[in-house]
Amino acid sequence: MTPIITRAATALGILSVSAFAAAADCADRGALDDLYCDANGDLVADTPTDPAELNNPDTLVFAYTPVEDPAVYADIWAPFIAHMEDVTGKDVQFFAVQSNSAEVEAMRSGRLHVAGFSTGPTPFAVNLAGAVPFAIMGADDGQFGYKLQVFTQADSEIKEVKDLAGRRVAHTSPTSNSGNQAPRALFPSLGVEPDKDYEVTYSGSHDQSMLGVVAGDYDAAPVASEVVERMAERGLYDPKDVRMVWESDPFPTTSFTVAHNLDPELSEKIKEAFFTFEFSGTKLGEEFAGVSKFIPITYKDQWAVIRQIQSSNGVEYTPQGLAGK
């Protein structure tokens, strides 16, 4: 396949002539990039019908969402990677991503095959990179989700969300759901509007936002409950140093996805690896307390509330939207 460069590719990877030509003939794609089709209306990219467009790599590249210490998470994910190698018969490489944009770009350009995308960036991965969400971490009873929580210092005068007015508040990144999009959609009804009533400072991650609150660099921060809980369990901060001001109803957590153009038999093997993995007794199970298995999901159903939040914020699934411009 001969690669060509387009404006979109400059920001998010390299396109192939044949893939672009095939997608150009597609009449149904919804919010998907011009590279992809959605003939069945499930809101994710269809698997290519041309066998020449299917990818069956010798080595699968797997990434988890950007975190403060990628080396730690490479170790945590090691048992699962070994399991995926056994089930698929492929070598599996852990890829430490530095940002949501880099992770989306890696899948779009074909360098990333299996990935966990954070809640807010998931629609960008779906629409810009052809990611197909199929699983989420959950409990034995099928429950899953996390909450948006607002933290401040334990001795802070901030008692309610409206008290954020005039303060230094850390959001994580433009595409983050709990770290940016949900606060922008939900806070106005609670008495404060981000960027109008307080200046938004992007910290880069939930970890950095929370550590910044502890250090006094920020007066408060909206963060994901699952992240700060794991940070506390690992001793990265003392819960006594902070106080929760408010929390939301649950949102879906990280989506686990496959690239849309993987060979269908390989995709099924990857999914089998997820749904047969035993968390108990592994480092992954220890890291994600309360999680016991991967649960099947669809982007159309489980991400409806996230798409609604992003729509209310005027989010567009473009390279510029991903970069927060």
Short mmCIF file of C-alpha atoms in Angstrom, two decimals:
data_model
loop_
_atom_site.label_atom_id
_atom_site.label_comp_id
_atom_site.label_asym_id
_atom_site.label_seq_id
_atom_site.Cartn_x
_atom_site.Cartn_y
_atom_site.Cartn_z
CA MET A 1 0.00 0.00 0.00
CA THR A 2 1.37 3.39 -0.98
CA PRO A 3 1.16 5.99 1.80
CA ILE A 4 0.07 9.56 1.13
CA ILE A 5 0.12 12.57 3.38
CA THR A 6 -2.92 14.73 4.02
CA ARG A 7 -3.57 17.54 6.48
CA ALA A 8 -5.29 15.09 8.79
CA ALA A 9 -2.38 12.69 8.48
CA THR A 10 0.05 15.44 9.45
CA ALA A 11 -1.67 15.62 12.83
CA LEU A 12 -2.75 12.02 13.21
CA GLY A 13 -0.73 9.48 11.31
CA ILE A 14 -0.34 8.30 7.74
CA LEU A 15 -3.18 7.14 5.51
CA SER A 16 -3.13 4.52 2.78
CA VAL A 17 -4.36 5.23 -0.74
CA SER A 18 -6.46 2.09 -0.96
CA ALA A 19 -8.04 2.56 2.46
CA PHE A 20 -8.90 6.19 1.70
CA ALA A 21 -10.35 5.28 -1.69
CA ALA A 22 -12.52 2.57 -0.19
CA ALA A 23 -13.79 4.86 2.54
CA ALA A 24 -14.45 7.64 0.05
CA ASP A 25 -17.12 5.45 -1.56
CA CYS A 26 -18.90 5.06 1.78
CA ALA A 27 -22.25 6.82 2.15
CA ASP A 28 -22.72 6.00 5.84
CA ARG A 29 -20.16 7.14 8.40
CA GLY A 30 -21.87 9.47 10.90
CA ALA A 31 -19.19 11.28 12.91
CA LEU A 32 -16.44 8.94 11.70
CA ASP A 33 -13.44 10.32 9.84
CA ASP A 34 -13.46 9.98 6.05
CA LEU A 35 -11.17 6.96 6.40
CA TYR A 36 -13.97 4.82 7.82
CA CYS A 37 -17.46 3.52 7.04
CA ASP A 38 -20.39 2.61 9.30
CA ALA A 39 -22.85 0.71 7.12
CA ASN A 40 -24.49 -1.09 10.07
CA GLY A 41 -25.07 2.05 12.16
CA ASP A 42 -23.25 0.89 15.30
CA LEU A 43 -21.23 4.17 15.38
CA VAL A 44 -17.85 2.43 14.99
CA ALA A 45 -15.73 1.77 11.90
CA ASP A 46 -16.63 -1.28 9.87
CA THR A 47 -14.07 -4.01 9.26
CA PRO A 48 -12.65 -3.60 5.72
CA THR A 49 -14.27 -5.88 3.15
CA ASP A 50 -11.10 -6.02 1.06
CA PRO A 51 -8.83 -8.78 2.46
CA ALA A 52 -5.82 -6.72 1.38
CA GLU A 53 -6.82 -4.07 3.93
CA LEU A 54 -6.85 -6.49 6.89
CA ASN A 55 -3.94 -6.44 9.33
CA ASN A 56 -2.55 -9.58 10.96
CA PRO A 57 0.75 -8.49 12.57
CA ASP A 58 3.30 -10.88 14.03
CA THR A 59 3.54 -8.67 17.12
CA LEU A 60 0.53 -7.04 18.74
CA VAL A 61 1.11 -3.64 20.33
CA PHE A 62 -0.98 -2.92 23.43
CA ALA A 63 -1.30 0.39 25.27
CA TYR A 64 -3.05 1.54 28.41
CA THR A 65 -4.11 5.13 29.05
CA PRO A 66 -1.46 7.76 29.85
CA VAL A 67 -0.38 7.45 33.49
CA GLU A 68 2.16 9.13 35.77
CA ASP A 69 4.55 6.16 35.83
CA PRO A 70 4.34 4.02 32.66
CA ALA A 71 7.04 1.64 33.90
CA VAL A 72 4.89 0.66 36.88
CA TYR A 73 1.94 -0.08 34.63
CA ALA A 74 4.02 -2.13 32.22
CA ASP A 75 4.72 -4.41 35.18
CA ILE A 76 1.09 -4.39 36.32
CA TRP A 77 -0.15 -5.39 32.86
CA ALA A 78 2.50 -8.11 32.42
CA PRO A 79 0.24 -11.03 33.54
CA PHE A 80 -2.48 -9.98 31.12
CA ILE A 81 0.01 -9.55 28.27
CA ALA A 82 1.32 -13.08 28.91
CA HIS A 83 -2.28 -14.34 28.81
CA MET A 84 -2.97 -12.52 25.53
CA GLU A 85 0.17 -14.07 24.04
CA ASP A 86 -1.04 -17.54 25.04
CA VAL A 87 -4.53 -17.05 23.60
CA THR A 88 -3.59 -15.29 20.38
CA GLY A 89 -0.30 -17.04 19.66
CA LYS A 90 1.24 -13.62 19.02
CA ASP A 91 4.01 -11.70 20.70
CA VAL A 92 2.54 -8.72 22.58
CA GLN A 93 4.43 -5.51 23.28
CA PHE A 94 3.39 -2.98 25.92
CA PHE A 95 3.51 0.56 24.53
CA ALA A 96 3.79 3.37 27.12
CA VAL A 97 1.89 6.36 25.73
CA GLN A 98 2.61 9.90 26.90
CA SER A 99 -0.70 11.55 26.01
CA ASN A 100 -4.21 10.85 24.77
CA SER A 101 -3.35 12.45 21.42
CA ALA A 102 -0.30 10.21 21.00
CA GLU A 103 -2.36 7.12 21.77
CA VAL A 104 -5.06 8.04 19.23
CA GLU A 105 -2.41 8.86 16.62
CA ALA A 106 -0.67 5.53 17.18
CA MET A 107 -3.83 3.54 16.45
CA ARG A 108 -4.79 5.70 13.49
CA SER A 109 -1.37 5.22 11.91
CA GLY A 110 -1.49 1.44 12.41
CA ARG A 111 1.21 1.29 15.09
CA LEU A 112 -1.20 0.33 17.88
CA HIS A 113 -3.53 -2.66 17.69
CA VAL A 114 -5.14 -3.07 21.12
CA ALA A 115 -5.65 -0.21 23.55
CA GLY A 116 -7.39 1.08 26.62
CA PHE A 117 -8.65 4.62 26.04
CA SER A 118 -9.82 6.88 28.85
CA THR A 119 -13.50 7.77 28.97
CA GLY A 120 -13.36 11.19 27.29
CA PRO A 121 -10.80 10.34 24.58
CA THR A 122 -12.69 7.16 23.60
CA PRO A 123 -14.99 8.96 21.09
CA PHE A 124 -11.93 10.56 19.49
CA ALA A 125 -10.27 7.15 19.21
CA VAL A 126 -13.44 5.73 17.67
CA ASN A 127 -13.96 8.52 15.15
CA LEU A 128 -10.37 9.47 14.30
CA ALA A 129 -8.52 6.17 14.71
CA GLY A 130 -11.05 3.45 13.94
CA ALA A 131 -10.95 2.05 17.47
CA VAL A 132 -13.71 -0.45 18.26
CA PRO A 133 -14.56 -0.62 22.00
CA PHE A 134 -15.64 -4.06 23.19
CA ALA A 135 -14.83 -4.37 26.91
CA ILE A 136 -14.63 -2.52 30.20
CA MET A 137 -13.39 -3.53 33.64
CA GLY A 138 -16.16 -4.51 36.05
CA ALA A 139 -17.27 -6.50 39.06
CA ASP A 140 -18.77 -9.99 39.25
CA ASP A 141 -22.27 -8.51 39.31
CA GLY A 142 -21.63 -6.66 36.04
CA GLN A 143 -21.37 -3.23 37.65
CA PHE A 144 -18.78 -0.77 36.38
CA GLY A 145 -18.07 2.92 36.36
CA TYR A 146 -16.37 5.78 38.15
CA LYS A 147 -17.35 9.21 39.42
CA LEU A 148 -16.19 12.74 38.81
CA GLN A 149 -14.96 14.05 42.14
CA VAL A 150 -13.79 17.53 43.11
CA PHE A 151 -10.97 17.72 45.65
CA THR A 152 -9.40 20.61 47.54
CA GLN A 153 -6.99 20.88 50.48
CA ALA A 154 -8.30 19.59 53.80
CA ASP A 155 -8.16 23.07 55.36
CA SER A 156 -9.47 24.91 52.29
CA GLU A 157 -12.37 27.37 52.50
CA ILE A 158 -13.90 25.72 49.43
CA LYS A 159 -17.04 23.92 50.61
CA GLU A 160 -19.15 23.74 47.42
CA VAL A 161 -18.54 23.73 43.68
CA LYS A 162 -19.66 27.37 43.46
CA ASP A 163 -16.77 28.27 45.80
CA LEU A 164 -14.35 27.49 42.96
CA ALA A 165 -15.05 30.98 41.59
CA GLY A 166 -11.84 33.01 41.43
CA ARG A 167 -9.68 30.01 42.34
CA ARG A 168 -6.83 28.15 40.66
CA VAL A 169 -8.45 24.97 39.34
CA ALA A 170 -6.65 22.17 37.50
CA HIS A 171 -8.38 20.31 34.68
CA THR A 172 -6.49 17.36 33.22
CA SER A 173 -6.65 17.62 29.41
CA PRO A 174 -9.18 18.95 26.88
CA THR A 175 -10.52 15.50 25.90
CA SER A 176 -10.79 14.07 29.42
CA ASN A 177 -14.35 13.38 30.53
CA SER A 178 -14.13 13.76 34.30
CA GLY A 179 -11.06 15.98 34.07
CA ASN A 180 -12.60 18.55 31.72
CA GLN A 181 -15.67 17.77 29.60
CA ALA A 182 -18.02 16.74 32.42
CA PRO A 183 -17.09 19.72 34.63
CA ARG A 184 -17.77 22.08 31.74
CA ALA A 185 -21.17 20.47 31.17
CA LEU A 186 -22.19 20.02 34.82
CA PHE A 187 -20.62 22.85 36.83
CA PRO A 188 -22.74 25.74 35.45
CA SER A 189 -25.84 24.27 37.09
CA LEU A 190 -23.85 24.11 40.34
CA GLY A 191 -23.03 27.80 40.24
CA VAL A 192 -19.69 28.13 38.46
CA GLU A 193 -18.62 28.14 34.81
CA PRO A 194 -15.08 27.00 33.92
CA ASP A 195 -12.97 29.60 32.07
CA LYS A 196 -15.48 32.28 33.05
CA ASP A 197 -15.68 32.06 36.84
CA TYR A 198 -12.28 30.46 37.28
CA GLU A 199 -9.19 30.04 35.11
CA VAL A 200 -8.64 26.52 33.82
CA THR A 201 -5.09 25.18 34.05
CA TYR A 202 -4.40 21.87 32.29
CA SER A 203 -2.23 19.62 34.43
CA GLY A 204 -1.84 16.81 31.88
CA SER A 205 -3.27 13.96 33.96
CA HIS A 206 -5.48 13.10 36.94
CA ASP A 207 -2.34 12.13 38.86
CA GLN A 208 -0.79 15.55 38.31
CA SER A 209 -4.01 17.33 39.22
CA MET A 210 -4.30 15.48 42.51
CA LEU A 211 -0.64 15.88 43.40
CA GLY A 212 -0.93 19.57 42.52
CA VAL A 213 -3.82 19.98 44.96
CA VAL A 214 -1.85 18.21 47.69
CA ALA A 215 1.16 20.47 47.04
CA GLY A 216 -0.97 23.61 46.98
CA ASP A 217 -0.20 24.37 43.32
CA TYR A 218 -3.96 24.32 42.64
CA ASP A 219 -6.86 25.26 44.89
CA ALA A 220 -8.96 22.38 43.59
CA ALA A 221 -9.29 19.84 40.80
CA PRO A 222 -11.98 17.69 39.20
CA VAL A 223 -10.61 14.13 38.91
CA ALA A 224 -11.70 10.54 38.28
CA SER A 225 -12.50 8.57 41.42
CA GLU A 226 -10.83 5.39 40.18
CA VAL A 227 -7.53 7.17 39.63
CA VAL A 228 -7.32 8.93 42.99
CA GLU A 229 -8.36 5.77 44.80
CA ARG A 230 -5.48 3.84 43.21
CA MET A 231 -3.08 6.70 43.99
CA ALA A 232 -4.08 6.58 47.66
CA GLU A 233 -3.68 2.80 47.77
CA ARG A 234 -0.16 3.15 46.35
CA GLY A 235 0.70 5.80 48.93
CA LEU A 236 1.17 8.61 46.42
CA TYR A 237 -0.73 11.02 48.66
CA ASP A 238 -2.29 11.05 52.13
CA PRO A 239 -6.11 11.21 51.95
CA LYS A 240 -6.02 13.28 55.16
CA ASP A 241 -4.41 16.13 53.19
CA VAL A 242 -7.43 16.58 50.90
CA ARG A 243 -11.20 16.88 51.12
CA MET A 244 -13.85 15.94 48.56
CA VAL A 245 -16.20 18.80 47.73
CA TRP A 246 -18.60 17.05 45.33
CA GLU A 247 -19.06 13.89 43.26
CA SER A 248 -21.20 12.95 40.26
CA ASP A 249 -23.23 9.92 39.28
CA PRO A 250 -21.14 7.10 37.69
CA PHE A 251 -19.58 7.26 34.20
CA PRO A 252 -18.09 4.37 32.19
CA THR A 253 -14.40 3.72 32.77
CA THR A 254 -11.59 2.99 30.31
CA SER A 255 -12.76 1.34 27.09
CA PHE A 256 -10.69 -1.53 25.74
CA THR A 257 -10.56 -1.52 21.99
CA VAL A 258 -9.20 -3.23 18.90
CA ALA A 259 -8.21 -1.54 15.67
CA HIS A 260 -11.04 -1.85 13.16
CA ASN A 261 -8.83 -3.34 10.44
CA LEU A 262 -7.44 -6.31 12.35
CA ASP A 263 -8.11 -9.70 10.81
CA PRO A 264 -11.52 -10.77 12.24
CA GLU A 265 -10.16 -14.08 13.55
CA LEU A 266 -7.39 -12.23 15.36
CA SER A 267 -9.87 -9.73 16.79
CA GLU A 268 -11.93 -12.59 18.19
CA LYS A 269 -8.85 -14.14 19.77
CA ILE A 270 -7.98 -10.80 21.38
CA LYS A 271 -11.48 -10.50 22.80
CA GLU A 272 -11.25 -14.07 24.05
CA ALA A 273 -8.06 -13.13 25.89
CA PHE A 274 -9.86 -10.30 27.66
CA PHE A 275 -12.96 -12.27 28.61
CA THR A 276 -11.05 -15.31 29.87
CA PHE A 277 -8.50 -13.42 31.96
CA GLU A 278 -8.59 -14.13 35.70
CA PHE A 279 -7.85 -10.99 37.74
CA SER A 280 -7.60 -12.78 41.08
CA GLY A 281 -4.05 -13.22 42.33
CA THR A 282 -2.46 -10.97 39.69
CA LYS A 283 -0.88 -7.54 39.92
CA LEU A 284 -3.65 -6.24 37.68
CA GLY A 285 -6.24 -7.48 40.15
CA GLU A 286 -4.37 -5.88 43.02
CA GLU A 287 -4.12 -2.53 41.21
CA PHE A 288 -7.78 -2.34 40.24
CA ALA A 289 -9.55 -3.06 43.51
CA GLY A 290 -13.16 -4.18 43.12
CA VAL A 291 -12.59 -5.36 39.55
CA SER A 292 -12.84 -9.05 38.80
CA LYS A 293 -13.35 -9.35 35.03
CA PHE A 294 -13.72 -7.65 31.68
CA ILE A 295 -17.35 -7.01 30.75
CA PRO A 296 -18.64 -6.82 27.15
CA ILE A 297 -19.87 -3.36 26.13
CA THR A 298 -20.70 -1.38 23.00
CA TYR A 299 -19.67 2.16 22.20
CA LYS A 300 -23.19 2.98 21.01
CA ASP A 301 -24.81 2.14 24.34
CA GLN A 302 -22.28 2.68 27.12
CA TRP A 303 -20.79 5.90 25.70
CA ALA A 304 -24.14 7.60 25.00
CA VAL A 305 -23.90 9.78 28.14
CA ILE A 306 -20.34 10.77 27.27
CA ARG A 307 -21.32 11.75 23.73
CA GLN A 308 -24.16 13.80 25.23
CA ILE A 309 -21.76 15.66 27.55
CA GLN A 310 -19.34 16.32 24.72
CA SER A 311 -22.12 17.47 22.42
CA SER A 312 -23.29 19.96 25.05
CA ASN A 313 -19.74 21.33 25.09
CA GLY A 314 -19.64 21.69 21.31
CA VAL A 315 -16.94 19.04 20.97
CA GLU A 316 -16.08 17.99 17.43
CA TYR A 317 -14.21 14.77 16.76
CA THR A 318 -11.41 16.30 14.75
CA PRO A 319 -7.61 16.49 15.23
CA GLN A 320 -8.15 20.06 16.41
CA GLY A 321 -10.79 18.91 18.91
CA LEU A 322 -8.46 16.23 20.20
CA ALA A 323 -5.78 18.85 20.74
CA GLY A 324 -8.27 21.12 22.49
CA LYS A 325 -7.98 23.88 19.88
#
